[in-house]
Amino acid sequence: MTVPKEMPEKWARAGAPPTWSRKKPSWGTEEERRARANDREYNEKFQYASNCIKTSKYNILTFLPVNLFEQFQEVANTYFLFLLILQLIPQISSLSWFTTIVPLVLVLTITAVKDATDDYFRHKSDNQVNNRQSQVLINGILQQEQWMNVCVGDIIKLENNQFVAADLLLLSSSEPHGLCYIETAELDGETNMKVRQAIPVTSELGDISKLAKFDGEVICEPPNNKLDKFSGTLYWKENKFPLSNQNMLLRGCVLRNTEWCFGLVIFAGPDTKLMQNSGRTKFKRTSIDRLMNTLVLWIFGFLVCMGVILAIGNAIWEHEVGTRFQVYLPWDEAVDSAFFSGFLSFWSYIIILNTVVPISLYVSVEVIRLGHSYFINWDKKMFCTKKRTPAEARTTTLNEELGQVEYIFSDKTGTLTQNIMVFNKCSINGRSYGDVFDVPGHKAELGERPEPVDFSFNPLADKKFLFWDPTLLEAVKMGDPHTHEFFRLLSLCHTVMSEEKNEGELYYKAQSPDEGALVTAARNFGFVFRSRTPKTITVHEMGEAITYQLLAILDFNNIRKRMSVIVRNPEGKIRLYCKGADTILLDRLHHSTQELLNTTTDHLNEYAGEGLRTLVLAYKDLDEEYYEEWAERRLQASLAQDSREDRLASVYEEVESDMMLLGATAIEDKLQQGVPETIALLTLANIKIWVLTGDKQETAVNIGYSCKMLTDDMTEVFIVTGHTVLEVREELRKAREKMMDSSRSVGNGFTYQEKLSSSKLSSVLEAVAGEYALVINGHSLAHALEADMELEFLETACACKAVICCRVTPLQKAQVVELVKKYKKAVTLAIGDGANDVSMIKTAHIGVGISGQEGIQAVLASDYSFSQFKFLQRLLLVHGRWSYLRMCKFLCYFFYKNFAFTMVHFWFGFFCGFSAQTVYDQYFITLYNIVYTSLPVLAMGVFDQDVPEQRSMEYPKLYEPGQLNLLFNKREFFICIAQGIYTSVLMFFIPYGVFAEATRDDGTQLADYQSFAVTVATSLVIVVSVQIGLDTGYWTAINHFFIWGSLAVYFAILFAMHSNGLFDMFPNQFRFVGNAQNTLAQPTVWLTIVLTTVVCIMPVVAFRFLRLNLKPDLSDTVRYTQLVRKKQKAQHRCMRRVGRTGSRRSGYAFSHQEGFGELIMSGKNMRLSSLALSSFTTRSSSSWIESLRRKKSDSASSPSAGADKPLKG
């Protein structure tokens, strides 16, 4: 918020703009942030947010009122509270108040305890973060302060491996020139190290006494969610200094490989960019919950209609008939007319008929969901043995929605990939290395591979590095000059930093994991990068230490897509080494390498077909005179005031020409185990997967190919990279036109304009023939998500089989999810592993956290968590589908049995003078839903299956009924209600008709109220028990015990209530001694019960038999197949390896940062101290299924596309 600001006069003289010449903003907004170092009194005037964060919803005082308010927003809870109030009025209540208040209080208490437990853990997490310790400079002394007490303007000290407490301006560090290294995995998901640097004027403030005197003031942009941008100015000593994002350390980052640093707090708590990107916690409820709220309102309307009908009947009956019996059946004192009697009767029937939606429904739903959650927690097939991490259902309210997911939004780094690069293959002088051949000369599969190559000859080898082709090591040992030059290039052409904590223990710190993989490969093959200075590189070549003079680093950037170094060897020979993307480097080779180029190109195509990231290596000899001349031109270009980058690029282009080809490398960006299979299986289940990542476009596209989201069989891959609104709109328009043109070419008969006129987005999906993919960058996505373009973007994206969004911010991830939720009305699931994924996890209907390498922020914000992406298929196709199936069957049966139970009262009203007399006795009404019918339906809702779990995975099409909401919807609800009403009609009128003429064995009249009540009640319990037996698809011992046990309990309680014992103890409550025994001893009664059961059940059996034979669904077919092949081995899907040619994709250090080479040459980042560096763990590569059977579709398949399908921009 904005408050009056003070501007020091000396800064005004230094050129600072006047602050108060503009109009004050409205209260609650902030136009700029102003923070003065070491001056809390000044900074407190602005009332900036404290560094305390809060994700909890309640405190001790607000819990009860707020939680009850939230619970009574549920229509059902309000409905039952209303009924409870009615039952407290004696004139209208024919049932005791405890029949409603006990279950209502039980439901409210259970829910409140669950909400309190969830919020307790949120409080615990908040306290854990807020109470972290930080060293704050106060009154010239470093003091330990809790994070929540850190204020804007404080100077704090960070030490190695500590989390950054707030958004800081870096002032100084233990490294030369104020450098420090950070890891930003919690922000953008990238685990490679990044460099930040203090401005020169503060980099010397390493002494506490100097920092205590520092009184500079920062004026900068207000709090925002842009992670990659910062604009501000430091005013100090009558000068002003520009500030950028390179000077900032953001909350959530971790200080790495830096002993200490000092920073000035600019943004704290909720104002930090991390918290600005965290979406608000939203109350999530399933589509079934929302439907049930609607149905409860409908049922209440139906209940009112029945009450009105019976009330009118009561008023007419009292007016026409009741007046004749006033002598011995007088009205109550308060009743003075037939109309008022009908009015009271209306409320009495509302109470009696309220069991159409008993409160036990909601208790049962929560119990079933809890059971499903435990099944997820206990699933051993979702337990990660390596990390000792089980799957966890962190909520119990969303299980059935796992069976209805249509869109999955996934992070990339750490979710799809392990972020581990492996040197897999290489091509040197026309020969490919990396494949292992068996004796007959065929390529050996992963499981058939022999022992990995033995690098024991090299004492400096990384023991974690694995390579399977021994011929490459043999070539190195034999002194092959091409092989030696190949690895010499890899050991020299990079920006990796090396540290040696102990003798022979090398630790590499790389800007990107792929650079680390290449240098580690050279290290193991005998070319060990040992150390560097600003002007030298020392390499141990086959045990001999050789120092090269580093003359120049021609740095990498996204336009050049290559990197070069120029070195002078000990003999004085100058050579340029270059590595880069094949699409760039192959055009810069000398014409004499044409034959080698053709061979290497074939190898590159082979590597690309296996989804590997490729690089081409080349060199060029330079003579001394040419180099001196070139170096002078490079120096002049670097000093140019204007167009410096263009001039340098031109100078680099000149020297990087006519190079000699050495070979190529192939790196595997290791996916998590089972990712391609999981994506393929989920795609077959008609689930669309979008990847939303903070990584660069090239990295994301590579991963897209590796996990088979993108394939060369696709008709086209559209890449949207526009920087303006017009450019993005034009690229999206062209993409849609191409898709429509393809559709018209196969004879769909639609025009694009006709399609646009449709209000349904699905029309585009129906019209598009062929498979397309969309790749869009973050800056383009920002325009695409604007209000006037979001529909165009969504329409284009939904027409594509795969969508990849690159360089997106955490907030943009949430906006994409919200866009799909808004217009597609589909169930969405977001999955990620870092703090940068929290916002989309909270926004999606279902949030899944991967407990990986990037902290636990995503897990804490998620609804479900596990350790590997592959478990997602089991979570959805098994647990999700079963949960949806079970909940739908439970609801259908529950509404059926309660309408069958309640509607008997309605029919009885026409025969009892509409007097609100109940058919059943009070105890049966109380126990019906609590004891007699509760456990069988719970057993079905918890344990039922239509097909075994193996079949659920084998036939992913079984998942589609949930997406289409086929098993429980308004139509199914009305069918259940109709069946319940039909049953109630037979349940009342068959015994009524029999009892009208029937007699006992002794000839006396059988018809009496209690005998009739026992007969109807017994018929009802037997019918609904048989019905649930028909509905149960998977019988367990528990189902048998609950169904037959409930029947036994019914008869036991029935006979007990009519026994002498209870009559002796409670003579006023149990008056009808022996009634049950006498009634059920009559053959006529049992014949009536059997007749009622048969007439109620036979139509259901007949209908299901006909449907099974005439129109079976997929689950019926699967069950039939299972029975036929019961003794045969399950037939597996045919899987074949498909080689992919073309579409080579460069693997050059895609997360590499421009400018690091210049930093090395300056010597600014040379270490003065030795800290342990993270080593890159390399693991044996894993194979995956190249392709799965294509999804069967009713629509005609599009013609196969051409062999060469370049990415379209």
Tab-separated table of C-alpha atoms in Angstrom, residues 490-772:
chain	number	residue	atom	x	y	z
A	490	LEU	CA	35.041	-32.872	-25.129
A	491	SER	CA	37.568	-32.212	-22.342
A	492	LEU	CA	38.399	-28.697	-23.615
A	493	CYS	CA	35.252	-27.257	-25.233
A	494	HIS	CA	32.981	-26.538	-22.284
A	495	THR	CA	32.351	-24.160	-19.392
A	496	VAL	CA	32.475	-26.768	-16.632
A	497	MET	CA	34.239	-25.902	-13.372
A	498	SER	CA	36.308	-28.587	-11.638
A	499	GLU	CA	37.206	-28.929	-7.987
A	500	GLU	CA	39.305	-31.518	-6.226
A	501	LYS	CA	38.379	-31.896	-2.580
A	502	ASN	CA	40.846	-34.724	-2.038
A	503	GLU	CA	43.528	-36.088	-4.310
A	504	GLY	CA	41.846	-37.833	-7.239
A	505	GLU	CA	38.312	-36.910	-6.138
A	506	LEU	CA	37.043	-34.648	-8.900
A	507	TYR	CA	33.758	-32.791	-8.699
A	508	TYR	CA	32.343	-31.136	-11.798
A	509	LYS	CA	29.986	-28.184	-11.656
A	510	ALA	CA	28.248	-27.759	-14.996
A	511	GLN	CA	25.888	-25.093	-16.260
A	512	SER	CA	23.790	-27.857	-17.811
A	513	PRO	CA	23.528	-31.595	-17.144
A	514	ASP	CA	24.374	-32.520	-20.742
A	515	GLU	CA	27.691	-30.627	-20.546
A	516	GLY	CA	28.471	-32.523	-17.369
A	517	ALA	CA	27.685	-35.824	-19.126
A	518	LEU	CA	30.051	-35.090	-22.025
A	519	VAL	CA	32.946	-33.988	-19.815
A	520	THR	CA	32.398	-37.031	-17.578
A	521	ALA	CA	32.514	-39.307	-20.648
A	522	ALA	CA	35.839	-37.781	-21.729
A	523	ARG	CA	37.089	-38.206	-18.173
A	524	ASN	CA	36.366	-41.927	-18.114
A	525	PHE	CA	37.937	-42.560	-21.509
A	526	GLY	CA	41.230	-41.100	-20.335
A	527	PHE	CA	40.889	-37.372	-21.100
A	528	VAL	CA	40.335	-35.934	-17.650
A	529	PHE	CA	39.509	-32.255	-17.346
A	530	ARG	CA	41.441	-31.428	-14.173
A	531	SER	CA	41.392	-27.673	-13.621
A	532	ARG	CA	41.218	-24.298	-15.281
A	533	THR	CA	42.340	-20.718	-14.810
A	534	PRO	CA	41.107	-17.721	-16.774
A	535	LYS	CA	43.790	-18.412	-19.391
A	536	THR	CA	44.547	-22.126	-19.143
A	537	ILE	CA	42.912	-25.549	-19.105
A	538	THR	CA	44.713	-28.563	-17.616
A	539	VAL	CA	43.761	-31.997	-18.952
A	540	HIS	CA	45.208	-35.389	-18.008
A	541	GLU	CA	45.434	-37.213	-21.331
A	542	MET	CA	45.942	-40.936	-20.768
A	543	GLY	CA	47.649	-40.173	-17.463
A	544	GLU	CA	49.804	-37.296	-18.729
A	545	ALA	CA	49.044	-33.771	-17.507
A	546	ILE	CA	48.880	-31.291	-20.392
A	547	THR	CA	48.099	-27.607	-19.996
A	548	TYR	CA	46.481	-25.751	-22.889
A	549	GLN	CA	46.466	-22.000	-23.210
A	550	LEU	CA	42.859	-20.802	-23.446
A	551	LEU	CA	42.820	-18.023	-26.020
A	552	ALA	CA	39.085	-17.488	-26.465
A	553	ILE	CA	35.655	-18.885	-25.664
A	554	LEU	CA	33.031	-18.316	-28.342
A	555	ASP	CA	30.025	-18.605	-26.119
A	556	PHE	CA	26.795	-20.467	-26.649
A	557	ASN	CA	23.445	-18.779	-27.239
A	558	ASN	CA	20.074	-19.890	-28.558
A	559	ILE	CA	20.714	-18.361	-31.968
A	560	ARG	CA	24.221	-19.755	-32.529
A	561	LYS	CA	23.358	-23.128	-30.973
A	562	ARG	CA	27.046	-23.941	-30.765
A	563	MET	CA	30.076	-23.217	-28.632
A	564	SER	CA	33.766	-23.001	-29.545
A	565	VAL	CA	37.073	-22.628	-27.758
A	566	ILE	CA	40.394	-21.584	-29.239
A	567	VAL	CA	43.405	-23.127	-27.484
A	568	ARG	CA	47.167	-23.299	-27.966
A	569	ASN	CA	48.740	-26.638	-27.160
A	570	PRO	CA	52.208	-27.037	-25.572
A	571	GLU	CA	53.772	-27.280	-29.047
A	572	GLY	CA	52.393	-23.827	-29.890
A	573	LYS	CA	49.752	-25.043	-32.361
A	574	ILE	CA	46.467	-23.086	-32.308
A	575	ARG	CA	43.258	-25.012	-32.838
A	576	LEU	CA	39.537	-24.167	-32.651
A	577	TYR	CA	37.253	-26.830	-31.188
A	578	CYS	CA	33.507	-26.524	-31.789
A	579	LYS	CA	30.436	-28.480	-30.748
A	580	GLY	CA	26.853	-27.643	-31.586
A	581	ALA	CA	23.551	-28.540	-33.168
A	582	ASP	CA	23.850	-30.571	-36.345
A	583	THR	CA	21.478	-28.261	-38.216
A	584	ILE	CA	23.954	-25.424	-37.638
A	585	LEU	CA	27.350	-27.104	-37.692
A	586	LEU	CA	26.997	-29.322	-40.757
A	587	ASP	CA	26.745	-26.211	-42.938
A	588	ARG	CA	30.083	-24.923	-41.644
A	589	LEU	CA	32.245	-27.900	-42.543
A	590	HIS	CA	35.013	-28.048	-45.140
A	591	HIS	CA	33.940	-29.587	-48.447
A	592	SER	CA	36.609	-32.271	-48.142
A	593	THR	CA	34.586	-33.929	-45.349
A	594	GLN	CA	31.607	-34.727	-47.592
A	595	GLU	CA	32.021	-38.505	-47.495
A	596	LEU	CA	32.457	-38.512	-43.715
A	597	LEU	CA	29.525	-36.114	-43.473
A	598	ASN	CA	27.211	-38.566	-45.245
A	599	THR	CA	28.153	-41.408	-42.902
A	600	THR	CA	27.840	-39.245	-39.806
A	601	THR	CA	24.465	-37.976	-41.008
A	602	ASP	CA	23.218	-41.562	-41.188
A	603	HIS	CA	24.377	-42.095	-37.630
A	604	LEU	CA	22.665	-38.875	-36.523
A	605	ASN	CA	19.414	-40.064	-38.090
A	606	GLU	CA	19.745	-43.367	-36.255
A	607	TYR	CA	20.381	-41.636	-32.936
A	608	ALA	CA	17.501	-39.232	-33.496
A	609	GLY	CA	15.241	-42.185	-34.244
A	610	GLU	CA	16.016	-43.494	-30.761
A	611	GLY	CA	15.077	-40.157	-29.167
A	612	LEU	CA	18.656	-39.187	-28.253
A	613	ARG	CA	19.971	-35.627	-28.078
A	614	THR	CA	22.698	-35.151	-30.669
A	615	LEU	CA	25.713	-32.865	-31.052
A	616	VAL	CA	28.227	-32.553	-33.861
A	617	LEU	CA	31.931	-32.026	-33.102
A	618	ALA	CA	34.418	-30.285	-35.388
A	619	TYR	CA	37.806	-28.562	-35.280
A	620	LYS	CA	39.881	-26.120	-37.296
A	621	ASP	CA	43.593	-25.294	-37.252
A	622	LEU	CA	44.492	-21.610	-37.157
A	623	ASP	CA	47.852	-20.066	-37.978
A	624	GLU	CA	49.345	-17.510	-35.640
A	625	GLU	CA	49.071	-14.549	-37.989
A	626	TYR	CA	45.401	-15.155	-38.772
A	627	TYR	CA	44.572	-15.638	-35.128
A	628	GLU	CA	46.247	-12.375	-34.076
A	629	GLU	CA	44.313	-10.484	-36.724
A	630	TRP	CA	41.038	-12.182	-35.773
A	631	ALA	CA	41.598	-11.590	-32.050
A	632	GLU	CA	42.029	-7.873	-32.699
A	633	ARG	CA	38.754	-7.705	-34.613
A	634	ARG	CA	37.036	-9.642	-31.820
A	635	LEU	CA	38.363	-7.161	-29.265
A	636	GLN	CA	37.060	-4.220	-31.278
A	637	ALA	CA	33.650	-5.848	-31.635
A	638	SER	CA	33.451	-6.546	-27.893
A	639	LEU	CA	34.165	-2.873	-27.134
A	640	ALA	CA	31.552	-1.539	-29.562
A	641	GLN	CA	28.908	0.632	-27.957
A	642	ASP	CA	26.157	-0.317	-30.377
A	643	SER	CA	25.191	-3.665	-31.932
A	644	ARG	CA	27.834	-5.399	-29.854
A	645	GLU	CA	26.129	-8.828	-30.057
A	646	ASP	CA	25.676	-8.632	-33.827
A	647	ARG	CA	29.296	-7.633	-34.399
A	648	LEU	CA	30.590	-10.416	-32.189
A	649	ALA	CA	28.322	-12.922	-33.948
A	650	SER	CA	29.754	-11.824	-37.291
A	651	VAL	CA	33.322	-12.277	-36.063
A	652	TYR	CA	32.466	-15.708	-34.661
A	653	GLU	CA	30.791	-16.734	-37.926
A	654	GLU	CA	33.991	-15.974	-39.795
A	655	VAL	CA	36.290	-18.188	-37.750
A	656	GLU	CA	33.729	-21.004	-37.354
A	657	SER	CA	33.826	-21.978	-41.025
A	658	ASP	CA	35.562	-24.627	-43.121
A	659	MET	CA	35.905	-26.853	-40.059
A	660	MET	CA	36.890	-30.512	-40.120
A	661	LEU	CA	34.296	-32.997	-38.911
A	662	LEU	CA	35.270	-35.198	-35.984
A	663	GLY	CA	32.017	-36.963	-35.194
A	664	ALA	CA	28.861	-36.723	-33.132
A	665	THR	CA	27.602	-37.486	-29.631
A	666	ALA	CA	24.259	-38.894	-28.551
A	667	ILE	CA	22.983	-38.182	-25.045
A	668	GLU	CA	19.944	-39.724	-23.436
A	669	ASP	CA	17.920	-37.343	-21.294
A	670	LYS	CA	16.828	-40.065	-18.946
A	671	LEU	CA	13.119	-40.309	-18.557
A	672	GLN	CA	11.641	-41.699	-15.422
A	673	GLN	CA	10.997	-45.385	-15.713
A	674	GLY	CA	7.775	-46.227	-17.517
A	675	VAL	CA	6.955	-42.707	-18.750
A	676	PRO	CA	6.427	-43.574	-22.470
A	677	GLU	CA	4.290	-46.585	-21.617
A	678	THR	CA	2.246	-44.542	-19.151
A	679	ILE	CA	1.633	-41.744	-21.652
A	680	ALA	CA	0.707	-44.244	-24.374
A	681	LEU	CA	-1.693	-46.086	-22.073
A	682	LEU	CA	-3.348	-42.896	-20.849
A	683	THR	CA	-3.702	-41.711	-24.442
A	684	LEU	CA	-5.506	-44.960	-25.272
A	685	ALA	CA	-7.852	-44.128	-22.386
A	686	ASN	CA	-8.739	-40.918	-24.255
A	687	ILE	CA	-6.854	-38.750	-21.756
A	688	LYS	CA	-5.130	-35.735	-23.270
A	689	ILE	CA	-1.710	-34.856	-21.853
A	690	TRP	CA	-0.266	-31.341	-21.945
A	691	VAL	CA	3.278	-30.630	-20.788
A	692	LEU	CA	3.784	-27.272	-19.081
A	693	THR	CA	7.456	-26.636	-18.365
A	694	GLY	CA	9.787	-23.814	-17.448
A	695	ASP	CA	12.516	-25.331	-19.623
A	696	LYS	CA	13.608	-24.155	-23.051
A	697	GLN	CA	11.755	-25.132	-26.190
A	698	GLU	CA	14.448	-27.474	-27.517
A	699	THR	CA	14.582	-29.422	-24.257
A	700	ALA	CA	10.817	-29.791	-24.112
A	701	VAL	CA	10.568	-30.921	-27.746
A	702	ASN	CA	13.289	-33.521	-27.161
A	703	ILE	CA	11.460	-34.891	-24.162
A	704	GLY	CA	8.255	-34.866	-26.191
A	705	TYR	CA	9.876	-37.180	-28.714
A	706	SER	CA	11.542	-39.321	-26.057
A	707	CYS	CA	8.286	-40.024	-24.234
A	708	LYS	CA	6.435	-40.533	-27.527
A	709	MET	CA	4.110	-37.561	-27.161
A	710	LEU	CA	5.629	-36.296	-30.407
A	711	THR	CA	6.323	-38.724	-33.242
A	712	ASP	CA	7.398	-38.480	-36.864
A	713	ASP	CA	4.067	-40.071	-37.809
A	714	MET	CA	2.355	-36.813	-36.858
A	715	THR	CA	1.000	-34.780	-39.734
A	716	GLU	CA	2.630	-31.628	-38.408
A	717	VAL	CA	4.095	-30.056	-35.282
A	718	PHE	CA	3.186	-26.369	-34.958
A	719	ILE	CA	5.591	-24.130	-33.058
A	720	VAL	CA	4.215	-20.781	-31.890
A	721	THR	CA	6.961	-18.284	-31.024
A	722	GLY	CA	5.377	-14.904	-31.791
A	723	HIS	CA	6.396	-11.944	-29.638
A	724	THR	CA	3.358	-9.776	-30.343
A	725	VAL	CA	-0.382	-10.306	-30.192
A	726	LEU	CA	-0.674	-10.116	-33.975
A	727	GLU	CA	2.130	-12.618	-34.549
A	728	VAL	CA	0.649	-15.145	-32.116
A	729	ARG	CA	-2.854	-14.756	-33.568
A	730	GLU	CA	-1.514	-15.224	-37.095
A	731	GLU	CA	0.446	-18.364	-36.140
A	732	LEU	CA	-2.591	-19.878	-34.433
A	733	ARG	CA	-4.764	-19.007	-37.423
A	734	LYS	CA	-2.344	-20.654	-39.848
A	735	ALA	CA	-2.237	-23.765	-37.692
A	736	ARG	CA	-6.037	-24.053	-37.678
A	737	GLU	CA	-6.234	-23.446	-41.413
A	738	LYS	CA	-3.721	-26.210	-42.103
A	739	MET	CA	-5.710	-28.612	-39.933
A	740	MET	CA	-8.942	-27.667	-41.672
A	741	ASP	CA	-7.341	-27.975	-45.116
A	742	SER	CA	-6.206	-31.470	-44.199
A	743	SER	CA	-9.748	-32.322	-43.075
A	744	ARG	CA	-11.256	-31.074	-46.327
A	745	SER	CA	-8.708	-33.047	-48.316
A	746	VAL	CA	-10.026	-36.307	-46.885
A	747	GLY	CA	-13.589	-35.394	-47.743
A	748	ASN	CA	-15.083	-34.251	-44.472
A	749	GLY	CA	-17.080	-31.703	-46.397
A	750	PHE	CA	-16.674	-28.922	-43.837
A	751	THR	CA	-15.331	-25.472	-44.387
A	752	TYR	CA	-13.362	-23.637	-41.739
A	753	GLN	CA	-15.955	-20.885	-41.529
A	754	GLU	CA	-18.693	-23.426	-40.957
A	755	LYS	CA	-16.709	-24.890	-38.144
A	756	LEU	CA	-16.078	-21.554	-36.510
A	757	SER	CA	-19.768	-20.837	-36.495
A	758	SER	CA	-20.345	-23.795	-34.198
A	759	SER	CA	-20.645	-22.989	-30.532
A	760	LYS	CA	-19.098	-26.292	-29.557
A	761	LEU	CA	-15.325	-26.528	-29.406
A	762	SER	CA	-15.597	-30.262	-29.953
A	763	SER	CA	-16.679	-29.584	-33.535
A	764	VAL	CA	-13.101	-28.717	-34.373
A	765	LEU	CA	-11.904	-32.006	-32.929
A	766	GLU	CA	-14.448	-33.866	-35.039
A	767	ALA	CA	-13.368	-32.072	-38.177
A	768	VAL	CA	-9.619	-32.488	-37.896
A	769	ALA	CA	-8.096	-35.474	-39.640
A	770	GLY	CA	-4.543	-36.490	-38.844
A	771	GLU	CA	-2.422	-36.025	-35.757
A	772	TYR	CA	-1.016	-32.648	-34.827
